[in-house]
Coordinates of C-alpha atoms in Angstrom, one line a residue:
Chain A
M46 CA 22.2 -28.1 -169.8
K47 CA 23.2 -31.5 -168.4
P48 CA 25.1 -30.1 -165.4
A49 CA 22.1 -27.9 -164.5
Y50 CA 19.8 -30.9 -164.8
D51 CA 22.0 -33.1 -162.6
A52 CA 22.4 -30.4 -159.9
L53 CA 18.6 -29.9 -159.8
K54 CA 18.0 -33.7 -159.7
Q55 CA 20.2 -34.0 -156.7
V56 CA 18.4 -31.2 -154.8
V57 CA 14.9 -32.5 -155.8
N58 CA 15.9 -36.0 -154.6
R59 CA 17.3 -34.7 -151.3
S60 CA 14.8 -32.0 -150.4
G61 CA 12.0 -31.9 -152.9
F62 CA 10.5 -28.7 -154.5
G63 CA 11.1 -26.1 -151.8
S64 CA 13.1 -22.9 -152.0
E65 CA 16.4 -24.8 -152.3
C66 CA 15.5 -25.9 -155.8
H67 CA 14.2 -22.6 -157.1
L68 CA 17.6 -21.2 -157.9
L69 CA 18.6 -24.4 -159.7
I70 CA 15.3 -24.3 -161.7
K71 CA 16.4 -20.8 -162.9
T72 CA 19.8 -22.2 -163.9
L73 CA 18.3 -25.1 -165.8
V74 CA 15.8 -22.8 -167.7
K75 CA 18.6 -20.4 -168.6
A76 CA 20.9 -23.2 -169.8
S77 CA 18.0 -24.6 -171.9
A78 CA 17.3 -21.1 -173.3
Q79 CA 21.0 -20.9 -174.4
E80 CA 20.6 -24.2 -176.4
L81 CA 17.6 -22.7 -178.1
K82 CA 19.4 -19.6 -179.0
R83 CA 21.7 -21.7 -181.2
C84 CA 18.6 -23.1 -183.1
K85 CA 16.8 -22.1 -186.2
R86 CA 13.0 -21.9 -186.1
L87 CA 11.3 -24.3 -188.5
P88 CA 7.7 -23.3 -189.3
L89 CA 5.3 -26.2 -189.1
V90 CA 2.0 -26.8 -190.9
S91 CA -0.7 -26.5 -188.2
K92 CA -3.8 -28.6 -188.7
V93 CA -5.1 -27.3 -185.3
A94 CA -7.7 -24.5 -185.7
E95 CA -6.5 -21.1 -184.5
K96 CA -3.1 -22.3 -183.3
S97 CA 0.2 -22.0 -185.1
Y98 CA 3.3 -24.1 -184.3
F99 CA 7.0 -24.1 -185.0
A100 CA 9.9 -26.3 -184.1
F101 CA 13.5 -25.5 -183.0
K102 CA 16.1 -27.0 -185.2
L103 CA 19.7 -27.6 -184.4
G104 CA 21.7 -29.5 -187.0
K105 CA 19.7 -32.6 -187.8
R106 CA 17.7 -32.6 -184.6
R107 CA 14.3 -31.0 -184.3
S108 CA 12.2 -30.2 -181.2
R109 CA 8.6 -31.1 -180.5
P110 CA 6.0 -28.5 -181.8
V111 CA 6.0 -25.2 -180.0
N112 CA 2.8 -23.2 -179.8
A113 CA 3.8 -19.8 -181.3
D114 CA 1.2 -17.8 -179.4
L115 CA 1.9 -19.3 -176.0
F116 CA 5.7 -19.4 -176.2
D117 CA 7.1 -16.1 -174.9
V118 CA 10.1 -15.1 -176.9
R119 CA 11.1 -12.8 -174.0
S120 CA 12.2 -15.9 -172.0
T121 CA 13.6 -13.8 -169.1
E122 CA 10.1 -12.2 -168.6
A123 CA 8.5 -15.7 -168.6
L124 CA 11.1 -16.9 -166.1
K125 CA 10.5 -13.9 -163.9
I126 CA 6.8 -14.6 -163.6
F127 CA 7.5 -18.3 -163.0
Q128 CA 9.9 -17.3 -160.2
G129 CA 7.1 -15.1 -158.8
I130 CA 4.8 -18.1 -158.8
L131 CA 7.4 -20.1 -157.0
N132 CA 7.8 -17.4 -154.4
G133 CA 4.1 -17.7 -153.6
N134 CA 2.9 -14.7 -155.6
R135 CA 0.6 -16.4 -158.1
H136 CA -2.1 -13.9 -157.2
H137 CA 0.0 -11.1 -158.8
F138 CA -0.5 -12.5 -162.3
S139 CA -3.3 -12.9 -164.8
S140 CA -4.5 -16.3 -166.0
E141 CA -2.8 -15.7 -169.4
E142 CA 0.5 -14.6 -167.7
I143 CA 0.5 -17.8 -165.6
T144 CA -0.2 -20.1 -168.5
R145 CA 2.3 -18.4 -170.9
S146 CA 5.0 -18.3 -168.3
I147 CA 4.7 -22.0 -167.3
Y148 CA 4.3 -23.1 -170.9
T149 CA 7.4 -21.1 -172.0
V150 CA 9.5 -22.3 -169.1
A151 CA 8.5 -25.9 -169.6
M152 CA 8.8 -25.8 -173.4
T153 CA 12.2 -24.2 -173.1
C154 CA 13.5 -27.1 -171.0
C155 CA 11.7 -29.8 -173.2
A156 CA 12.7 -28.3 -176.6
G157 CA 16.3 -27.7 -175.2
R158 CA 16.6 -31.4 -174.4
D159 CA 14.9 -32.4 -177.8
V160 CA 17.6 -30.6 -179.8
T161 CA 20.5 -32.0 -177.8
S162 CA 19.6 -35.7 -177.5
D163 CA 18.1 -38.5 -179.6
N164 CA 14.6 -39.7 -178.7
D165 CA 14.8 -38.9 -175.0
Q166 CA 11.3 -38.7 -173.8
K167 CA 12.1 -39.4 -170.1
T168 CA 14.2 -36.3 -169.3
P169 CA 11.7 -33.8 -170.7
G170 CA 8.9 -35.6 -168.8
T171 CA 10.8 -35.5 -165.6
M172 CA 11.7 -31.8 -165.9
F173 CA 8.0 -31.0 -166.6
E174 CA 7.0 -32.9 -163.5
W175 CA 9.5 -30.9 -161.4
L176 CA 8.4 -27.5 -162.7
C177 CA 4.7 -28.3 -162.1
A178 CA 5.3 -29.8 -158.6
A179 CA 7.3 -26.7 -157.6
A180 CA 4.5 -24.4 -158.8
V181 CA 1.8 -26.4 -157.1
Q182 CA 3.8 -26.7 -153.9
A183 CA 4.2 -22.9 -153.9
A184 CA 0.4 -22.5 -154.4
L185 CA -0.6 -25.0 -151.7
N186 CA 2.3 -24.5 -149.3
V187 CA 2.8 -28.2 -148.8
A188 CA 5.3 -30.7 -150.2
P189 CA 4.0 -33.6 -152.3
K190 CA 4.3 -37.3 -151.5
R191 CA 4.8 -40.1 -154.1
S192 CA 3.2 -42.9 -152.2
L193 CA 0.5 -43.6 -149.7
P194 CA 0.1 -46.1 -146.9
V195 CA -2.5 -48.8 -147.3
L196 CA -3.8 -50.5 -144.2
N197 CA -6.8 -52.7 -145.1
L198 CA -7.2 -56.0 -143.1
D199 CA -4.4 -58.2 -144.2
L200 CA -3.5 -55.9 -147.1
R201 CA -0.7 -53.6 -145.9
G202 CA 1.9 -51.7 -147.8
E203 CA 2.8 -48.5 -149.7
L204 CA 0.9 -47.6 -152.8
P205 CA 3.1 -45.7 -155.3
T206 CA 1.2 -42.7 -156.6
D207 CA 1.6 -39.6 -158.8
F208 CA 2.2 -36.4 -156.8
V209 CA -0.2 -36.2 -153.8
F210 CA -0.6 -32.9 -152.0
D211 CA -2.3 -33.5 -148.7
L212 CA -3.5 -30.3 -146.9
G213 CA -4.0 -32.3 -143.7
E214 CA -6.6 -34.0 -141.6
E215 CA -10.2 -33.4 -142.8
K216 CA -8.8 -31.1 -145.6
P217 CA -8.6 -31.6 -149.4
K218 CA -6.0 -34.0 -150.8
F219 CA -4.9 -33.5 -154.4
H220 CA -3.8 -36.2 -156.8
L221 CA -1.7 -34.7 -159.5
P222 CA -0.5 -36.8 -162.5
V223 CA 1.9 -34.6 -164.6
K224 CA 2.3 -35.6 -168.2
T225 CA 3.8 -33.9 -171.3
S226 CA 1.0 -35.5 -173.3
T227 CA -1.6 -38.3 -172.8
R228 CA -3.6 -39.5 -175.8
E229 CA -5.1 -42.9 -175.0
R230 CA -2.9 -43.3 -171.9
I231 CA -5.1 -40.7 -170.1
I232 CA -7.3 -43.6 -169.0
Q233 CA -4.6 -44.4 -166.5
V234 CA -5.4 -41.2 -164.7
W235 CA -9.0 -42.2 -164.3
A236 CA -8.0 -45.7 -163.2
H237 CA -5.6 -44.4 -160.6
Q238 CA -8.3 -42.1 -159.3
R239 CA -10.6 -45.1 -159.1
V240 CA -8.1 -47.0 -157.0
L241 CA -7.7 -44.0 -154.6
D242 CA -11.6 -43.8 -154.4
G243 CA -11.7 -47.5 -153.6
V244 CA -8.9 -47.7 -151.1
Y245 CA -9.5 -44.4 -149.3
G246 CA -13.2 -43.5 -150.1
V247 CA -14.8 -41.5 -152.8
G248 CA -14.1 -37.8 -152.5
R249 CA -11.0 -38.1 -150.4
F250 CA -8.7 -37.2 -153.3
L251 CA -9.3 -34.5 -155.9
A252 CA -7.6 -35.4 -159.2
M253 CA -6.0 -32.6 -161.1
P254 CA -3.8 -33.9 -163.9
I255 CA -1.5 -31.2 -165.5
I256 CA -0.8 -31.8 -169.2
L257 CA 1.5 -29.8 -171.4
T258 CA -0.1 -30.5 -174.8
E259 CA -1.8 -33.1 -177.0
T260 CA 0.1 -32.2 -180.2
K261 CA 1.6 -34.8 -182.5
L262 CA 4.0 -34.0 -185.4
D263 CA 4.0 -35.9 -188.6
A264 CA 7.7 -36.0 -189.2
K265 CA 7.5 -36.3 -193.0
K266 CA 4.8 -33.7 -193.8
L267 CA 5.8 -31.4 -190.9
E268 CA 2.1 -31.2 -189.9
V269 CA 0.9 -30.7 -186.4
V270 CA -2.3 -32.3 -185.2
E271 CA -4.0 -32.6 -181.8
I272 CA -5.0 -36.1 -180.7
C273 CA -8.1 -35.8 -178.7
L274 CA -10.6 -38.4 -177.5
P275 CA -13.5 -36.3 -176.0
W276 CA -16.0 -39.1 -176.5
Q277 CA -13.9 -41.6 -174.5
W278 CA -13.3 -39.0 -171.7
R279 CA -17.0 -38.8 -171.1
L280 CA -17.3 -42.5 -170.8
Y281 CA -14.3 -42.6 -168.4
Q282 CA -15.8 -39.8 -166.3
M283 CA -19.1 -41.6 -166.1
H284 CA -17.9 -45.1 -165.6
I285 CA -14.4 -45.1 -164.0
A286 CA -14.1 -42.2 -161.6
N287 CA -14.5 -38.4 -161.3
L288 CA -11.6 -36.1 -162.1
W289 CA -11.8 -32.7 -160.4
N290 CA -10.0 -30.6 -163.1
V291 CA -7.9 -31.5 -166.0
C292 CA -5.4 -28.7 -166.3
Y293 CA -3.6 -27.8 -169.6
L294 CA -0.8 -25.5 -170.7
D295 CA -1.6 -25.7 -174.4
A296 CA -5.3 -26.6 -174.0
P297 CA -7.1 -28.4 -176.9
A298 CA -10.4 -26.8 -177.8
A299 CA -12.1 -30.2 -178.0
Y300 CA -11.4 -30.8 -174.3
L301 CA -12.2 -27.2 -173.2
E302 CA -15.7 -27.8 -174.7
L303 CA -16.3 -30.6 -172.2
D304 CA -16.1 -28.1 -169.4
A305 CA -19.4 -26.7 -170.5
K306 CA -21.2 -30.0 -171.3
F307 CA -23.3 -32.2 -169.2
P308 CA -22.2 -34.5 -167.5
R309 CA -19.3 -32.1 -166.9
I310 CA -15.6 -32.8 -167.0
G311 CA -13.7 -29.8 -165.5
V312 CA -11.0 -28.7 -168.1
A313 CA -9.1 -25.5 -167.7
T314 CA -5.8 -23.8 -168.4
I315 CA -3.4 -23.8 -165.5
G316 CA -3.8 -20.0 -165.4
D317 CA -7.5 -20.4 -164.8
V318 CA -6.8 -22.9 -162.0
L319 CA -4.0 -20.9 -160.2
K320 CA -5.1 -17.2 -160.8
K321 CA -6.6 -15.1 -158.0
G322 CA -10.2 -16.2 -157.6
G323 CA -9.6 -19.2 -160.0
R324 CA -10.6 -22.8 -159.5
L325 CA -8.1 -23.6 -156.8
D326 CA -9.1 -20.5 -154.8
A327 CA -12.8 -21.4 -155.2
L328 CA -12.1 -24.8 -153.7
L329 CA -9.9 -23.5 -150.9
S330 CA -12.4 -20.8 -150.0
A331 CA -15.2 -23.4 -149.8
H332 CA -13.1 -25.2 -147.2
R333 CA -12.2 -21.9 -145.4
L334 CA -8.5 -22.5 -146.3
L335 CA -8.0 -19.1 -148.0
Chain B
M256 CA 10.4 -59.9 -194.0
K257 CA 8.9 -56.6 -195.0
P258 CA 7.1 -57.9 -198.1
A259 CA 5.6 -60.8 -196.1
Y260 CA 4.5 -58.3 -193.4
D261 CA 2.9 -56.0 -196.0
A262 CA 1.1 -58.9 -197.7
L263 CA -0.3 -60.1 -194.3
K264 CA -1.3 -56.6 -193.3
Q265 CA -3.4 -56.3 -196.5
V266 CA -5.2 -59.5 -196.0
V267 CA -5.8 -58.8 -192.2
N268 CA -7.2 -55.4 -193.1
R269 CA -9.4 -56.9 -195.8
S270 CA -10.7 -60.1 -194.3
G271 CA -9.4 -60.4 -190.7
F272 CA -7.9 -63.6 -189.2
G273 CA -9.6 -66.4 -191.1
S274 CA -8.1 -69.1 -193.2
E275 CA -7.0 -66.5 -195.9
C276 CA -4.3 -65.1 -193.6
H277 CA -3.0 -68.5 -192.3
L278 CA -0.7 -69.1 -195.3
L279 CA 0.6 -65.5 -195.1
I280 CA 1.4 -66.0 -191.4
K281 CA 3.4 -69.0 -192.3
T282 CA 5.3 -66.9 -194.9
L283 CA 6.0 -64.1 -192.4
V284 CA 7.3 -66.5 -189.7
K285 CA 9.6 -68.3 -192.2
A286 CA 10.9 -64.9 -193.5
S287 CA 11.5 -63.8 -189.9
A288 CA 13.3 -67.1 -189.1
Q289 CA 15.6 -66.5 -192.1
E290 CA 16.6 -63.2 -190.6
L291 CA 17.4 -64.9 -187.3
K292 CA 19.5 -67.6 -189.1
R293 CA 21.9 -64.7 -190.0
C294 CA 22.2 -63.8 -186.3
K295 CA 24.6 -64.7 -183.5
R296 CA 23.3 -65.6 -180.1
L297 CA 24.3 -63.3 -177.3
P298 CA 24.0 -64.9 -173.8
L299 CA 22.4 -62.5 -171.3
V300 CA 22.7 -62.4 -167.6
S301 CA 19.4 -63.6 -166.2
K302 CA 18.2 -62.1 -162.9
V303 CA 15.0 -64.0 -163.2
A304 CA 15.0 -67.1 -161.1
E305 CA 14.9 -70.4 -163.0
K306 CA 14.8 -68.8 -166.4
S307 CA 17.7 -68.1 -168.9
Y308 CA 17.7 -65.6 -171.7
F309 CA 19.7 -64.8 -174.8
A310 CA 19.4 -62.2 -177.5
F311 CA 19.8 -62.5 -181.3
K312 CA 22.6 -60.2 -182.6
L313 CA 23.0 -59.0 -186.2
G314 CA 25.7 -56.4 -186.7
K315 CA 25.1 -53.7 -184.2
R316 CA 21.5 -54.5 -183.6
R317 CA 20.3 -56.8 -180.8
S318 CA 16.9 -58.3 -180.2
R319 CA 14.7 -58.3 -177.1
P320 CA 15.5 -61.1 -174.6
V321 CA 14.4 -64.5 -175.6
N322 CA 13.6 -67.2 -173.1
A323 CA 16.0 -70.1 -173.9
D324 CA 13.7 -72.8 -172.5
L325 CA 10.6 -71.6 -174.2
F326 CA 12.1 -70.8 -177.6
D327 CA 12.0 -73.9 -179.8
V328 CA 15.1 -74.0 -182.0
R329 CA 13.2 -76.4 -184.3
S330 CA 11.2 -73.5 -185.6
T331 CA 9.5 -75.6 -188.3
E332 CA 8.1 -77.8 -185.5
A333 CA 6.8 -74.8 -183.6
L334 CA 5.3 -73.4 -186.8
K335 CA 3.6 -76.8 -187.5
I336 CA 1.9 -76.8 -184.1
F337 CA 0.9 -73.2 -184.6
Q338 CA -0.7 -74.1 -188.0
G339 CA -2.5 -76.9 -186.2
I340 CA -3.9 -74.5 -183.7
L341 CA -5.0 -72.2 -186.5
N342 CA -6.7 -75.1 -188.2
G343 CA -8.9 -75.6 -185.1
N344 CA -6.9 -78.5 -183.7
R345 CA -5.7 -77.0 -180.3
H346 CA -7.0 -80.1 -178.5
H347 CA -4.3 -82.2 -180.2
F348 CA -1.5 -80.5 -178.2
S349 CA -0.4 -80.3 -174.6
S350 CA -0.3 -77.1 -172.7
E351 CA 3.5 -76.9 -173.0
E352 CA 3.4 -77.5 -176.8
I353 CA 0.8 -74.7 -177.2
T354 CA 2.8 -72.2 -175.1
R355 CA 6.1 -73.1 -176.7
S356 CA 4.7 -73.0 -180.2
I357 CA 3.0 -69.6 -179.8
Y358 CA 6.0 -68.1 -177.9
T359 CA 8.5 -69.3 -180.6
V360 CA 6.4 -68.1 -183.5
A361 CA 5.8 -64.7 -181.8
M362 CA 9.4 -64.3 -180.7
T363 CA 10.7 -65.2 -184.2
C364 CA 8.6 -62.4 -185.7
C365 CA 9.4 -59.8 -182.9
A366 CA 13.2 -60.6 -182.7
G367 CA 13.4 -60.8 -186.5
R368 CA 12.0 -57.2 -186.6
D369 CA 14.3 -56.1 -183.7
V370 CA 17.5 -57.1 -185.6
T371 CA 16.4 -55.4 -188.9
S372 CA 15.1 -52.1 -187.6
D373 CA 15.9 -49.3 -185.1
N374 CA 13.7 -48.9 -182.1
D375 CA 10.5 -50.2 -183.8
Q376 CA 8.1 -51.2 -181.1
K377 CA 5.0 -50.9 -183.2
T378 CA 5.5 -53.6 -185.8
P379 CA 6.4 -56.3 -183.3
G380 CA 3.3 -55.3 -181.3
T381 CA 1.1 -55.5 -184.3
M382 CA 2.4 -58.9 -185.4
F383 CA 1.9 -60.3 -182.0
E384 CA -1.7 -59.0 -182.0
W385 CA -2.3 -60.7 -185.3
L386 CA -0.9 -64.1 -184.2
C387 CA -2.9 -64.1 -181.0
A388 CA -6.1 -62.9 -182.7
A389 CA -5.8 -65.7 -185.3
A390 CA -5.2 -68.4 -182.6
V391 CA -8.2 -67.2 -180.5
Q392 CA -10.4 -66.9 -183.6
A393 CA -9.6 -70.5 -184.4
A394 CA -10.4 -71.6 -180.9
L395 CA -13.7 -69.7 -180.6
N396 CA -14.7 -70.0 -184.3
V397 CA -15.7 -66.3 -184.4
A398 CA -14.0 -63.2 -185.8
P399 CA -13.1 -60.4 -183.4
K400 CA -14.4 -56.8 -183.5
R401 CA -12.4 -53.7 -182.7
S402 CA -15.3 -51.4 -181.6
L403 CA -18.7 -51.7 -180.0
P404 CA -21.9 -49.6 -180.4
V405 CA -22.9 -47.5 -177.4
L406 CA -26.6 -46.5 -177.2
N407 CA -27.3 -44.8 -173.9
L408 CA -29.9 -42.0 -173.8
D409 CA -28.3 -39.1 -175.7
L410 CA -24.9 -40.8 -175.7
R411 CA -24.5 -42.7 -179.0
G412 CA -21.4 -43.8 -180.9
E413 CA -18.8 -46.4 -181.4
L414 CA -16.5 -47.3 -178.5
P415 CA -13.0 -48.4 -179.8
T416 CA -11.9 -51.5 -178.0
D417 CA -9.2 -54.1 -178.0
F418 CA -10.2 -57.4 -179.7
V419 CA -13.7 -58.4 -178.7
F420 CA -14.9 -62.0 -179.5
D421 CA -18.7 -62.2 -179.2
L422 CA -20.1 -65.7 -179.1
G423 CA -23.6 -64.3 -179.7
E424 CA -26.8 -63.4 -177.8
E425 CA -26.8 -64.6 -174.2
K426 CA -23.4 -66.1 -174.7
P427 CA -19.9 -65.1 -173.4
K428 CA -18.2 -62.1 -174.9
F429 CA -14.4 -62.0 -174.5
H430 CA -12.3 -58.8 -174.2
L431 CA -8.8 -59.5 -175.4
P432 CA -6.1 -56.8 -175.0
V433 CA -2.9 -58.2 -176.6
K434 CA 0.4 -56.7 -175.5
T435 CA 4.1 -57.7 -175.9
S436 CA 4.6 -56.4 -172.3
T437 CA 2.7 -54.3 -169.8
R438 CA 4.5 -53.1 -166.7
E439 CA 2.6 -50.2 -165.1
R440 CA 0.5 -49.8 -168.3
I441 CA -1.5 -52.9 -167.3
I442 CA -3.8 -50.7 -165.3
Q443 CA -5.3 -49.7 -168.7
V444 CA -6.7 -53.2 -169.1
W445 CA -8.5 -53.0 -165.8
A446 CA -9.8 -49.5 -166.7
H447 CA -11.1 -50.7 -170.1
Q448 CA -12.8 -53.6 -168.4
R449 CA -14.4 -51.2 -166.0
V450 CA -15.8 -49.1 -168.9
L451 CA -17.2 -52.3 -170.5
D452 CA -18.7 -53.3 -167.1
G453 CA -20.2 -49.8 -166.8
V454 CA -21.5 -49.4 -170.3
Y455 CA -22.8 -52.9 -170.9
G456 CA -23.2 -54.4 -167.4
V457 CA -20.9 -56.3 -165.0
G458 CA -20.3 -59.8 -166.3
R459 CA -21.1 -59.2 -169.9
F460 CA -17.5 -59.2 -171.0
L461 CA -14.8 -61.6 -169.8
A462 CA -11.3 -60.0 -169.9
M463 CA -8.5 -62.2 -171.1
P464 CA -5.3 -60.1 -171.8
I465 CA -2.6 -62.0 -173.6
I466 CA 0.9 -60.9 -172.8
L467 CA 4.2 -62.0 -174.3
T468 CA 6.6 -61.3 -171.4
E469 CA 7.5 -58.8 -168.7
T470 CA 11.2 -58.9 -169.2
K471 CA 13.4 -55.8 -169.4
L472 CA 17.0 -55.7 -170.6
D473 CA 19.6 -53.5 -169.0
A474 CA 21.5 -52.5 -172.2
K475 CA 24.8 -51.9 -170.5
K476 CA 25.0 -54.8 -168.1
L477 CA 23.1 -57.1 -170.4
E478 CA 21.0 -58.2 -167.5
V479 CA 17.4 -59.4 -167.8
V480 CA 14.9 -58.6 -165.1
E481 CA 11.1 -59.1 -164.9
I482 CA 9.1 -56.0 -164.0
C483 CA 6.2 -57.2 -161.9
L484 CA 3.7 -55.3 -159.7
P485 CA 1.7 -58.1 -158.0
W486 CA 0.7 -55.8 -155.1
Q487 CA -0.9 -53.2 -157.5
W488 CA -2.6 -56.0 -159.5
R489 CA -4.5 -57.0 -156.3
L490 CA -5.6 -53.4 -155.7
Y491 CA -6.8 -53.1 -159.3
Q492 CA -8.7 -56.4 -159.2
M493 CA -10.4 -55.3 -156.0
H494 CA -11.1 -51.7 -156.8
I495 CA -11.3 -51.2 -160.6
A496 CA -12.8 -54.4 -162.2
N497 CA -12.5 -58.1 -162.4
L498 CA -10.3 -59.7 -165.1
W499 CA -11.2 -63.3 -166.1
N500 CA -7.7 -64.6 -166.9
V501 CA -4.4 -63.0 -167.6
C502 CA -2.7 -65.1 -170.1
Y503 CA 1.1 -65.2 -170.6
L504 CA 3.5 -66.8 -173.0
D505 CA 6.6 -66.3 -170.8
A506 CA 4.7 -66.1 -167.5
P507 CA 6.3 -64.4 -164.5
A508 CA 6.3 -66.5 -161.3
A509 CA 5.2 -63.4 -159.3
Y510 CA 2.0 -63.3 -161.2
L511 CA 1.3 -67.0 -161.4
E512 CA 1.3 -67.0 -157.6
L513 CA -1.7 -64.7 -157.6
D514 CA -3.7 -67.5 -159.3
A515 CA -3.6 -69.3 -155.9
K516 CA -4.1 -66.3 -153.6
F517 CA -7.3 -64.8 -152.2
P518 CA -8.8 -62.6 -153.5
R519 CA -7.9 -64.5 -156.7
I520 CA -6.6 -63.1 -160.0
G521 CA -6.7 -65.8 -162.7
V522 CA -3.2 -66.0 -164.2
A523 CA -2.2 -68.8 -166.6
T524 CA 0.0 -69.7 -169.6
I525 CA -1.8 -69.6 -172.9
G526 CA -1.4 -73.4 -173.1
D527 CA -3.3 -73.8 -169.8
V528 CA -6.1 -71.7 -171.3
L529 CA -6.3 -73.3 -174.7
K530 CA -5.5 -77.0 -174.0
K531 CA -8.1 -79.7 -174.0
G532 CA -10.0 -79.3 -170.7
G533 CA -8.2 -76.0 -170.0
R534 CA -9.7 -72.8 -168.7
L535 CA -11.4 -71.9 -172.0
D536 CA -13.0 -75.3 -172.3
A537 CA -14.2 -75.2 -168.6
L538 CA -16.0 -71.9 -169.3
L539 CA -17.4 -73.1 -172.6
S540 CA -18.6 -76.3 -171.0
A541 CA -20.3 -74.4 -168.2
H542 CA -22.3 -72.5 -170.9
R543 CA -22.9 -75.8 -172.9
L544 CA -21.0 -74.5 -175.8
L545 CA -18.6 -77.4 -176.1

């Protein structure tokens, strides 16, 4: 899958996440699926209620935990839906189809890399960023930026950011950190949002982190747990900044619960955000952009 | 050095950083120094102005970069000064002696672990935390906590924190994150300070992160660079929270410069903080605690 990765990297660096990269994403996912076909499936002991996990195993190497219910074994079907989303047809699919498709495509790439490299966290993270950026670009029809100009008295320069999708003057601007998992590092997302609020004004940027999963594997016991800090999230939301929606592929129940609590933190699957009439559409409608 | 580490861990977990652990710190540093005596010194190409670095090398393993001017080859001398600091005698030593001594002791432990393990970041980080906590406990004469109670309407619980040294009612409380390096993760320190400001009130906690170094080694070219983000630090200080003093062992010039700029971010070596009449004494005097 290395040649496919390198080819995609080149196109992403040159022209971002538009149609030129879609074919190369397909090639990368297919190459990754080929690696996984050579693997055995290793059942894992799930300590997460109502979820079951397995790992791909190739020789001595083992992939991160894969959610057995979300991972679509018919990988061509998942890829077809993902290509549909990239082609601007997210409204054709249900919330579950969107979530399963993006989860499967992302996990295929990440697990494919896991079983063919030693301790590489960076490449899976980068591939997941690309897949999410391409999907969101297709939904919003605008390319993301990775930095913003700061002009504030004698303080001038470029502020590096996560993906920023700017719908234009007087229109919503989205701040999209994309992470394969966050644990206690999630506080960075609130802190970056606070900086955007401070530099540009509160409400200018809507934060929508996209996170793959919060699972952690105990390598000896082969047990999967979810690391969740819902109590800290509430303090962050109250005292640092306000996130618009935290978006999960494999959503932890402990965080989904926060979506119904007061004070509220929006937490949803990516399907519930991107589906027809979902959270993104509700926002776009409110701004007469749909 | 594993038995020495385990013994110290047990005492730290049982009774913290008081006199009981001082002897075991000495044992750990001596055991680490023994590992380093078996090593060769590998010169590194320093891309950091006016600093030179080397690495310890044992077989195929290589340590993190060591600042050749700060690392005291007379390790017994460095350890003697460190024991003096632990015994409450920080005022006997110059700023340079304090910085060199703590740098040498910390780097001996970290590099000793580097050359006897594969990719272990956690143990060096923990040892560095213990050494700094013990030194600051000796300076403030109070033991640190690792969590704080939150009682705010229906929100009740314990907030996990970095080290917190509380001098008592109506007296300064210090918030001390201890990190071997920070890079872009430093934003977490500002964010945690913001949560403390929000939950307990602005000014209740004085943040004083202690950081070993910001060096990064290019493994192929054997080049050492410092990763510094002074521009982001200024935005964080203006828009997230106010840090009291950022304290370095191997201080990057790019950050020390911020100490003289407006708006100011206090940045100093640990010697300048702990020496007689240093930053800590100035604060304690202002509160009539010295």
